[in-house]
PDB file of C-alpha atoms in Angstrom:
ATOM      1  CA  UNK A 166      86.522  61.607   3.582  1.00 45.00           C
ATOM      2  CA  UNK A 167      83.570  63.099   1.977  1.00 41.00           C
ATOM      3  CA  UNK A 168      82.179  59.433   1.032  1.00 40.00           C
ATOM      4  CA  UNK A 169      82.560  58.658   4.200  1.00 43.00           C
ATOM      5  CA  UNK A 170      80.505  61.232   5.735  1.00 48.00           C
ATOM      6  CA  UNK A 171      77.648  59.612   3.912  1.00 43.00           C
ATOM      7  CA  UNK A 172      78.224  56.171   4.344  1.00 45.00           C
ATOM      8  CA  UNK A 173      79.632  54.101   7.866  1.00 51.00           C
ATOM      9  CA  UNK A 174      82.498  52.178   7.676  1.00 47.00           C
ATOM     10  CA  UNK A 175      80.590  49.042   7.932  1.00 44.00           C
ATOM     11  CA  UNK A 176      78.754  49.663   4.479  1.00 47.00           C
ATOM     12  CA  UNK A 177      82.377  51.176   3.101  1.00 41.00           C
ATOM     13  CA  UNK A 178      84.264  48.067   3.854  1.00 42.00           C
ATOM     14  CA  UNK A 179      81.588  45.449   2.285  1.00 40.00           C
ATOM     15  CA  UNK A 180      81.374  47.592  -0.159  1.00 41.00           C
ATOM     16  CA  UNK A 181      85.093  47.537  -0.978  1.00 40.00           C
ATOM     17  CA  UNK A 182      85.211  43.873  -0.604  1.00 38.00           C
ATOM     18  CA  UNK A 183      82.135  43.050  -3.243  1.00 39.00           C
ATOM     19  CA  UNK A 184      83.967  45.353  -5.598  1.00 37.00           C
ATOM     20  CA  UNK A 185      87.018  43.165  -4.808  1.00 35.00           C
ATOM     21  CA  UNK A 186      84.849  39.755  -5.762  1.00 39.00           C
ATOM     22  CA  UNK A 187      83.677  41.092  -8.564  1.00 40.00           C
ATOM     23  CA  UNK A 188      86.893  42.209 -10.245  1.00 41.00           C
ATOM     24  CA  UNK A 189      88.765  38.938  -9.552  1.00 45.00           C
ATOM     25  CA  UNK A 190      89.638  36.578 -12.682  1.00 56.00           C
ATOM     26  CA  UNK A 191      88.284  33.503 -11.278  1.00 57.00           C
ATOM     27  CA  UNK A 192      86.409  31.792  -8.805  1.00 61.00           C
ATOM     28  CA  UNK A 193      87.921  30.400  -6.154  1.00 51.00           C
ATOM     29  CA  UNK A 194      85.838  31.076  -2.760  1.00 45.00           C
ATOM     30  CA  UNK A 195      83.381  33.304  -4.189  1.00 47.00           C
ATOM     31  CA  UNK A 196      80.423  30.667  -3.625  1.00 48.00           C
ATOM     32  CA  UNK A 197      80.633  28.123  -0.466  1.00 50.00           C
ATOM     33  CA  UNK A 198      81.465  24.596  -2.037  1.00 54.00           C
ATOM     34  CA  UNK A 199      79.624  21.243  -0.868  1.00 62.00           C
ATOM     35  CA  UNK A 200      81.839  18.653  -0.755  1.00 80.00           C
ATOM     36  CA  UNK A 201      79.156  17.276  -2.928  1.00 91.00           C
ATOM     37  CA  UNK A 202      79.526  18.295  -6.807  1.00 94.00           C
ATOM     38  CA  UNK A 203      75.803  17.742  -7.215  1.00 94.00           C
ATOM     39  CA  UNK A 204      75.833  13.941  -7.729  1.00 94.00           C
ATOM     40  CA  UNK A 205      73.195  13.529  -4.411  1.00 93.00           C
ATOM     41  CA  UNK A 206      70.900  15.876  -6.212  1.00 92.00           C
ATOM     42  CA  UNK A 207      71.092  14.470  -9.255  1.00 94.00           C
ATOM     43  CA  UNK A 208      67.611  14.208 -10.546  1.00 96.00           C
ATOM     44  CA  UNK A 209      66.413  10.796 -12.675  1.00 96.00           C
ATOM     45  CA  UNK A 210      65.708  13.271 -15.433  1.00 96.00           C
ATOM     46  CA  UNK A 211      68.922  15.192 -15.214  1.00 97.00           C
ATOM     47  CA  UNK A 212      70.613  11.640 -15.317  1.00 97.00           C
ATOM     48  CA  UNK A 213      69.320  10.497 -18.982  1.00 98.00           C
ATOM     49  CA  UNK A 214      71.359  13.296 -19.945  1.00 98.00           C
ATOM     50  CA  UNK A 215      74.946  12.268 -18.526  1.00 98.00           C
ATOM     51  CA  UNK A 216      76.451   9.712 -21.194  1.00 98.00           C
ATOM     52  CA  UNK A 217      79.490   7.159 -21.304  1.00 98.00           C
ATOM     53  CA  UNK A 218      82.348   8.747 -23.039  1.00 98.00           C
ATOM     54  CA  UNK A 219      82.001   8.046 -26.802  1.00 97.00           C
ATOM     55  CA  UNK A 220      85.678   8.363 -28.932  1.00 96.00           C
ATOM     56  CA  UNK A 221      83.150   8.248 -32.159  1.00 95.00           C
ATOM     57  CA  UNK A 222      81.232  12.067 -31.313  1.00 96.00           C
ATOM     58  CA  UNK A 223      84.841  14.349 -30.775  1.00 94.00           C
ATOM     59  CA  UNK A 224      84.505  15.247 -34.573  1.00 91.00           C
ATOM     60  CA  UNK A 225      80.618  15.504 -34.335  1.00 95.00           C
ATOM     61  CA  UNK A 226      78.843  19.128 -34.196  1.00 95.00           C
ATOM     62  CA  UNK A 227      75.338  19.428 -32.493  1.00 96.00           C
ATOM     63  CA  UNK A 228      72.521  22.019 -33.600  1.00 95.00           C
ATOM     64  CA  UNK A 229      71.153  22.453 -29.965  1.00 96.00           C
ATOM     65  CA  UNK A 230      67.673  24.000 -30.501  1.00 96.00           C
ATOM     66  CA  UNK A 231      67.899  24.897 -26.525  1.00 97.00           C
ATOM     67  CA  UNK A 232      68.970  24.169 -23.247  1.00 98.00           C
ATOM     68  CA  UNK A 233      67.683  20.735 -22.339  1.00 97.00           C
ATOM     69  CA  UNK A 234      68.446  19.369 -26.004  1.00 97.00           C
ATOM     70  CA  UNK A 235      72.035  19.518 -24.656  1.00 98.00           C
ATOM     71  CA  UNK A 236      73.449  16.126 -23.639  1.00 98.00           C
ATOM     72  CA  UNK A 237      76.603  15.748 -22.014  1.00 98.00           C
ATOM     73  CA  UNK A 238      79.551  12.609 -21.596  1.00 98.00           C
ATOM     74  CA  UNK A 239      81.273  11.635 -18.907  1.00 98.00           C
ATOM     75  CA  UNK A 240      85.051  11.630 -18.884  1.00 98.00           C
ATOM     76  CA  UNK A 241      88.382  10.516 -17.700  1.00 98.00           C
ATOM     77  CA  UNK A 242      92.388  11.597 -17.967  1.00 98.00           C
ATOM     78  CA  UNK A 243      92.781   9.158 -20.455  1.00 98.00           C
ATOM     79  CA  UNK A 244      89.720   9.946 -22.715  1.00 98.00           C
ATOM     80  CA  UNK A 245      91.140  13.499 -22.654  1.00 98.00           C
ATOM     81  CA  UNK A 246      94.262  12.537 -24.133  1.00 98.00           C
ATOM     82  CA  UNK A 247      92.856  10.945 -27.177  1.00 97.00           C
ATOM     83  CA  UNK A 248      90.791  13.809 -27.764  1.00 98.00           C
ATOM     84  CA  UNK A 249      93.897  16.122 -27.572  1.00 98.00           C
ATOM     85  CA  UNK A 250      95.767  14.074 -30.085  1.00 97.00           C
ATOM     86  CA  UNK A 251      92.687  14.862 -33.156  1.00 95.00           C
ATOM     87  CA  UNK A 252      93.800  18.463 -33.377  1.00 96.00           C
ATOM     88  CA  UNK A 253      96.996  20.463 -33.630  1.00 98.00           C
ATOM     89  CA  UNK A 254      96.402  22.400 -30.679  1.00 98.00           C
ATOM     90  CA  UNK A 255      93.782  21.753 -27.561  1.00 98.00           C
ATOM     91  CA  UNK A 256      92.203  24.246 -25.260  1.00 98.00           C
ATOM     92  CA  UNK A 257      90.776  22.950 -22.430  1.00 98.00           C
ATOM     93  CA  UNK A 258      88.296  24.415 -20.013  1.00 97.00           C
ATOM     94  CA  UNK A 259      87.738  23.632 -16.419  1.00 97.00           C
ATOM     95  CA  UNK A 260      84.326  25.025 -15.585  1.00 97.00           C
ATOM     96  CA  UNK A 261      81.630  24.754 -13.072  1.00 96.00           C
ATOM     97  CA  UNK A 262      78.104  25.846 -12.917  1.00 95.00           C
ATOM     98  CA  UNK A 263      78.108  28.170  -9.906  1.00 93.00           C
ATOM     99  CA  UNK A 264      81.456  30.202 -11.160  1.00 92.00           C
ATOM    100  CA  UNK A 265      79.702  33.831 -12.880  1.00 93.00           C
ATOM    101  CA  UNK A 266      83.391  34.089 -13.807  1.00 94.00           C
ATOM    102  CA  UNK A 267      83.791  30.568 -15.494  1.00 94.00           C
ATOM    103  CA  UNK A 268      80.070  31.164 -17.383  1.00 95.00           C
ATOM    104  CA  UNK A 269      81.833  34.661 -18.961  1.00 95.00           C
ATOM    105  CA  UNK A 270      85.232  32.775 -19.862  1.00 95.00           C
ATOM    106  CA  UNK A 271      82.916  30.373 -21.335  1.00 96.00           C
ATOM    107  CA  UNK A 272      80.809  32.626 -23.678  1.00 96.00           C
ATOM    108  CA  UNK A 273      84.114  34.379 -24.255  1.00 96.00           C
ATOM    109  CA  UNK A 274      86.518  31.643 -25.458  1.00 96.00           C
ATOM    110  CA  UNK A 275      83.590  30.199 -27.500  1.00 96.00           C
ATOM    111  CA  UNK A 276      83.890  33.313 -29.713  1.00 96.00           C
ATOM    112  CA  UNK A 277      87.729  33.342 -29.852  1.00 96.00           C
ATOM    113  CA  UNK A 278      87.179  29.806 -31.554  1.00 96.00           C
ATOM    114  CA  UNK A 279      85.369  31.020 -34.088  1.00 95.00           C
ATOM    115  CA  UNK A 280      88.678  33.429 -34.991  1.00 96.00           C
ATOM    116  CA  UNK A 281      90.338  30.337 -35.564  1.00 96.00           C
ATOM    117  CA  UNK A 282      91.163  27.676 -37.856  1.00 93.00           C
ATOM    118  CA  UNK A 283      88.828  24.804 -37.029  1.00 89.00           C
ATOM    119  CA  UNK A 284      90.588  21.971 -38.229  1.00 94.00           C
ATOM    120  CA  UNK A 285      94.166  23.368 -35.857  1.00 96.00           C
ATOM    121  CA  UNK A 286      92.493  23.737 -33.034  1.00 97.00           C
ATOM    122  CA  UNK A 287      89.624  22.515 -30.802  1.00 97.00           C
ATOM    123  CA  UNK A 288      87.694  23.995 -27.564  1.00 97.00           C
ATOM    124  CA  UNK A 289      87.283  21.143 -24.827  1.00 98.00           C
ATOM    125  CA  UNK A 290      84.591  21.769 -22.036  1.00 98.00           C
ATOM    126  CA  UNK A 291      85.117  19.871 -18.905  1.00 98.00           C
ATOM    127  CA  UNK A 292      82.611  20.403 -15.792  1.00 98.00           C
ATOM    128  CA  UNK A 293      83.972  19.937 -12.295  1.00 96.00           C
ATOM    129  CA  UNK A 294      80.418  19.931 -10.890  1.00 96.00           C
ATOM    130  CA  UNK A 295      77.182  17.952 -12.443  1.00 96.00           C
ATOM    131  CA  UNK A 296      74.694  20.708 -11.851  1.00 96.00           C
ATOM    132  CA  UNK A 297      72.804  20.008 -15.105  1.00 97.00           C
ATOM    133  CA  UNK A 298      70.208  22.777 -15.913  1.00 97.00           C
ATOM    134  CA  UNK A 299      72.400  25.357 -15.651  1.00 96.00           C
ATOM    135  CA  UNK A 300      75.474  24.013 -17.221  1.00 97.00           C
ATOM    136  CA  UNK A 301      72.724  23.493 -20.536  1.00 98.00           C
ATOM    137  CA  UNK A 302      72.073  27.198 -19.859  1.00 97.00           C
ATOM    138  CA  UNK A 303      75.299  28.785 -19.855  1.00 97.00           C
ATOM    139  CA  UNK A 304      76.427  26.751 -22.588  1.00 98.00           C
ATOM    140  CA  UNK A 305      73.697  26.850 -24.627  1.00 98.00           C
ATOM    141  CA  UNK A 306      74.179  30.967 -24.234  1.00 97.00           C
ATOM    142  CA  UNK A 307      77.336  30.454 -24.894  1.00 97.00           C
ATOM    143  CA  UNK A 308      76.656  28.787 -28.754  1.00 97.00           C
ATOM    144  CA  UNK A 309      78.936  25.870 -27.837  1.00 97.00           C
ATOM    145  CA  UNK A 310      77.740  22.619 -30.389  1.00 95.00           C
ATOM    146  CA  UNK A 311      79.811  19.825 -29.434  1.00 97.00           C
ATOM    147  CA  UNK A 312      79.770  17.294 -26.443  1.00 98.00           C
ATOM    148  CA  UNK A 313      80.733  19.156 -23.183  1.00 98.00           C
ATOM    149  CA  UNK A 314      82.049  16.111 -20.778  1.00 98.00           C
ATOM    150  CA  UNK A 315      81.717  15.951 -17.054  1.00 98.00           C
ATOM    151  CA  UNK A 316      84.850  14.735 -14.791  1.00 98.00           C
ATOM    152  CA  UNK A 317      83.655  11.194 -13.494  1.00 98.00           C
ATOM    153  CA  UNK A 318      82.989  11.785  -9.890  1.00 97.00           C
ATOM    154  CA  UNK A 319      83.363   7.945  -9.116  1.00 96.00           C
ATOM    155  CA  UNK A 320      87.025   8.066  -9.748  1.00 97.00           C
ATOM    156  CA  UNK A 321      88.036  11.589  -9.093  1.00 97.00           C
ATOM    157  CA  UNK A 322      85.659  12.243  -6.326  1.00 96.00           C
ATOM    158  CA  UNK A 323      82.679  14.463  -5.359  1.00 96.00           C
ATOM    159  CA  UNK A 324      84.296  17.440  -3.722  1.00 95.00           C
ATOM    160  CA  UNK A 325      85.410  20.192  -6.210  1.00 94.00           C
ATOM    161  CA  UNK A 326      88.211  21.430  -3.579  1.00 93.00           C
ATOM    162  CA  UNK A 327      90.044  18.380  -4.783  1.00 95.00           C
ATOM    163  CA  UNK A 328      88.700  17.378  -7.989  1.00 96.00           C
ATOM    164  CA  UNK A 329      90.523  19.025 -10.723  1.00 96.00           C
ATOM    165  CA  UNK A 330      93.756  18.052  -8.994  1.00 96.00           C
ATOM    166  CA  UNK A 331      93.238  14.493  -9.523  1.00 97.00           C
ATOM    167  CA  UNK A 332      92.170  14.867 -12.529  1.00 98.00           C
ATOM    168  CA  UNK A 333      95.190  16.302 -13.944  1.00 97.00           C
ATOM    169  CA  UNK A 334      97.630  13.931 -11.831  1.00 97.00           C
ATOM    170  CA  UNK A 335      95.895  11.260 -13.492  1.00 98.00           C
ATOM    171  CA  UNK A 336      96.264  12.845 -16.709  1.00 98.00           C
ATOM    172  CA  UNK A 337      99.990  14.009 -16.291  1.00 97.00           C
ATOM    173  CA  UNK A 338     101.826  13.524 -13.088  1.00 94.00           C
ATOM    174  CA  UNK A 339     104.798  15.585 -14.421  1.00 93.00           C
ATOM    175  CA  UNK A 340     102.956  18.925 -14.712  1.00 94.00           C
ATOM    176  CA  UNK A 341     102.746  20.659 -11.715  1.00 91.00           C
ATOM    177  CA  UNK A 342     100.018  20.610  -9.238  1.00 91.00           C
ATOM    178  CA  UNK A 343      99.928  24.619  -8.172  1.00 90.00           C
ATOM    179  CA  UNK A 344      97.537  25.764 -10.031  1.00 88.00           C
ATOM    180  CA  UNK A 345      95.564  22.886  -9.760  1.00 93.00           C
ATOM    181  CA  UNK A 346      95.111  23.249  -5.761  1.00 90.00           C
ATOM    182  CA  UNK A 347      91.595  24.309  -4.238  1.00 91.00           C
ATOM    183  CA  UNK A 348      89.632  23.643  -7.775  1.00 91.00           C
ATOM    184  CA  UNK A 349      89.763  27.236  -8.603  1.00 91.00           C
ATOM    185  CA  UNK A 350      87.682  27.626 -11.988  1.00 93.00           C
ATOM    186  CA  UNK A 351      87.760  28.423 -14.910  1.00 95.00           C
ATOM    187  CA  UNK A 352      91.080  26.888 -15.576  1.00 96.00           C
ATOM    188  CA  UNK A 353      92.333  27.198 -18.897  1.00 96.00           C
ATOM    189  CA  UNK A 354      94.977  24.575 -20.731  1.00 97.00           C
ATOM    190  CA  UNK A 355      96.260  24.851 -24.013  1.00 98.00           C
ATOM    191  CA  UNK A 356      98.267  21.334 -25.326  1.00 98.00           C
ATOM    192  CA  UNK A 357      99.422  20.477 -28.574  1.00 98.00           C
ATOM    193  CA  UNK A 358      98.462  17.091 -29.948  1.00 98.00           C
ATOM    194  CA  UNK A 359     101.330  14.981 -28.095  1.00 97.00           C
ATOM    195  CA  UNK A 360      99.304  16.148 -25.301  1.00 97.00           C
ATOM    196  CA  UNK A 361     102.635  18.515 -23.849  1.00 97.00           C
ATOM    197  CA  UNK A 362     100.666  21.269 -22.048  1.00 97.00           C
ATOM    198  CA  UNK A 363     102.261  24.903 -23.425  1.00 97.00           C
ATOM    199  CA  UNK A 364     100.295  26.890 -21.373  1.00 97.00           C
ATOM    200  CA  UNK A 365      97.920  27.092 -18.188  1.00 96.00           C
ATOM    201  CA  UNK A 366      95.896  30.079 -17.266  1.00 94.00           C
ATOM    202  CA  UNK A 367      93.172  31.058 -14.635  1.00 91.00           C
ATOM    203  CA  UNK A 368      89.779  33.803 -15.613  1.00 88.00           C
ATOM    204  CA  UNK A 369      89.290  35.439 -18.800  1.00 87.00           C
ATOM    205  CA  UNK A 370      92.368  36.568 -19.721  1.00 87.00           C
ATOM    206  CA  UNK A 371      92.789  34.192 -22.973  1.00 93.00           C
ATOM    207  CA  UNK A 372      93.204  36.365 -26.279  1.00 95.00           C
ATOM    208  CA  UNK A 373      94.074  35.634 -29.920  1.00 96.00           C
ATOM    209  CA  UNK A 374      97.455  37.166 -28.885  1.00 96.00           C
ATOM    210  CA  UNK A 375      97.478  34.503 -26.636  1.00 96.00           C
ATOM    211  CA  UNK A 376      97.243  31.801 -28.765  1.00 97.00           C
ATOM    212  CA  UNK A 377      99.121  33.099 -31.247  1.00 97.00           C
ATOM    213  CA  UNK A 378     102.222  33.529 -29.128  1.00 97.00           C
ATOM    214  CA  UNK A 379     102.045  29.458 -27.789  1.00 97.00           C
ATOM    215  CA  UNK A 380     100.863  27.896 -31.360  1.00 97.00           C
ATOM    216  CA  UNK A 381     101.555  30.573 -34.238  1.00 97.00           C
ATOM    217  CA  UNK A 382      98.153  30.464 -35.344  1.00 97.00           C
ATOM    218  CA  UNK A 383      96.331  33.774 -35.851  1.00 96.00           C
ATOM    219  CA  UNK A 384      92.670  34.958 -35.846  1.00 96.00           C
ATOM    220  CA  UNK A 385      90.757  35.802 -38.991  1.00 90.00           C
ATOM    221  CA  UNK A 386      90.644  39.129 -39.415  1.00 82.00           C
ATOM    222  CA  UNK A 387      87.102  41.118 -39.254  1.00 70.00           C
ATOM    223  CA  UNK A 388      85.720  38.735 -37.317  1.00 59.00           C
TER     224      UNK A 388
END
């Protein structure tokens, strides 16, 4: 092969592989995982941002004037439920800081929910990990202006390999596991508001076509 005459195998095949990495949906191994989500680093100052979850600020929107302004609540299966049940439909996104995938899913479903009709459906952040600063940055980047919650690592644990699995057998033991496994992020749920889930999906791969197939609702048009 002409390419490679130029270049050894060696630099072919990590080559090959980064390309790999960076075409993949989501992240599942792409960064090494502590089995600590960041709660030993927490900082004192990173703390007075983390919250108790508060039923009375679902409906509330925030004008974040940057990063650090953004405050964040921490939250359990059952909190998620009642939030499901204020809106026709739910999305729901498992993110986590270190994830370049989940931070472009992020920006990206943001926008979709702008397409939308705001009082059918509703865009829920949950982090699996509590690195602080830059979950602020990507969601400030990301325009999001309501609470984004934080999965409390007292009950469901500090490593992200088995977080998000808890969390949703706490929430629903009846939906399957699978996709749940290893904490692969960003994980995206779409429920109606009996809190039935219609539709899980890993990545970036969540359109208006999408949503319009599961709920019937369509995007605006020139937007």
């Amino acid at each position: 092969m002409l390419f490679s005459k130029f270049y050894p195998m060696r630099t072919l095949s990590l080559f090959f592989c980064f390309w790999i990495l960076f075409q993949m949906n989501s992240c599942i191994v792409i960064k090494t995982r502590k089995v600590d989500d960041g709660t030993k680093s927490l900082t004192r100052e990173d703390s007075t941002k983390i919250f108790p979850f508060d039923y009375g600020s679902i409906h509330k929107t925030y004008d974040y004037t940057s990063p650090s302004n953004i405050f964040f609540q921490k939250i359990e299966a059952d909190d998620l439920k009642k939030i499901i049940t204020e809106k026709k439909y739910s999305m729901v996104m498992f993110i986590a800081s270190w994830c370049p995938v989940s931070e472009k899913s992020l920006i990206k479903n943001s926008q979709l929910m702008l397409k939308l009709p705001e009082d059918s459906i509703q865009l829920i952040i949950i982090s699996q990990d509590l690195n602080i600063k830059d979950l602020q940055k990507e969601l400030y980047e990301a325009n999001y202006n309501h609470v984004p919650y934080l999965m409390v690592s007292k009950k469901y644990g500090t490593d992200e390999v088995f977080k998000q699995e808890k969390f949703i057998k706490d929430f629903d033991k009846r939906i399957p596991i699978g996709r749940f496994k290893g904490g692969g992020i960003p994980t995206n749920l779409l429920f109606n508001n009996k809190t039935d889930l219609l539709y899980v999906k890993g990545g970036t791969l969540i359109t208006c076509d999408t949503i319009k197939k599961y709920t019937n609702l369509e995007c605006k048009k020139n937007q």
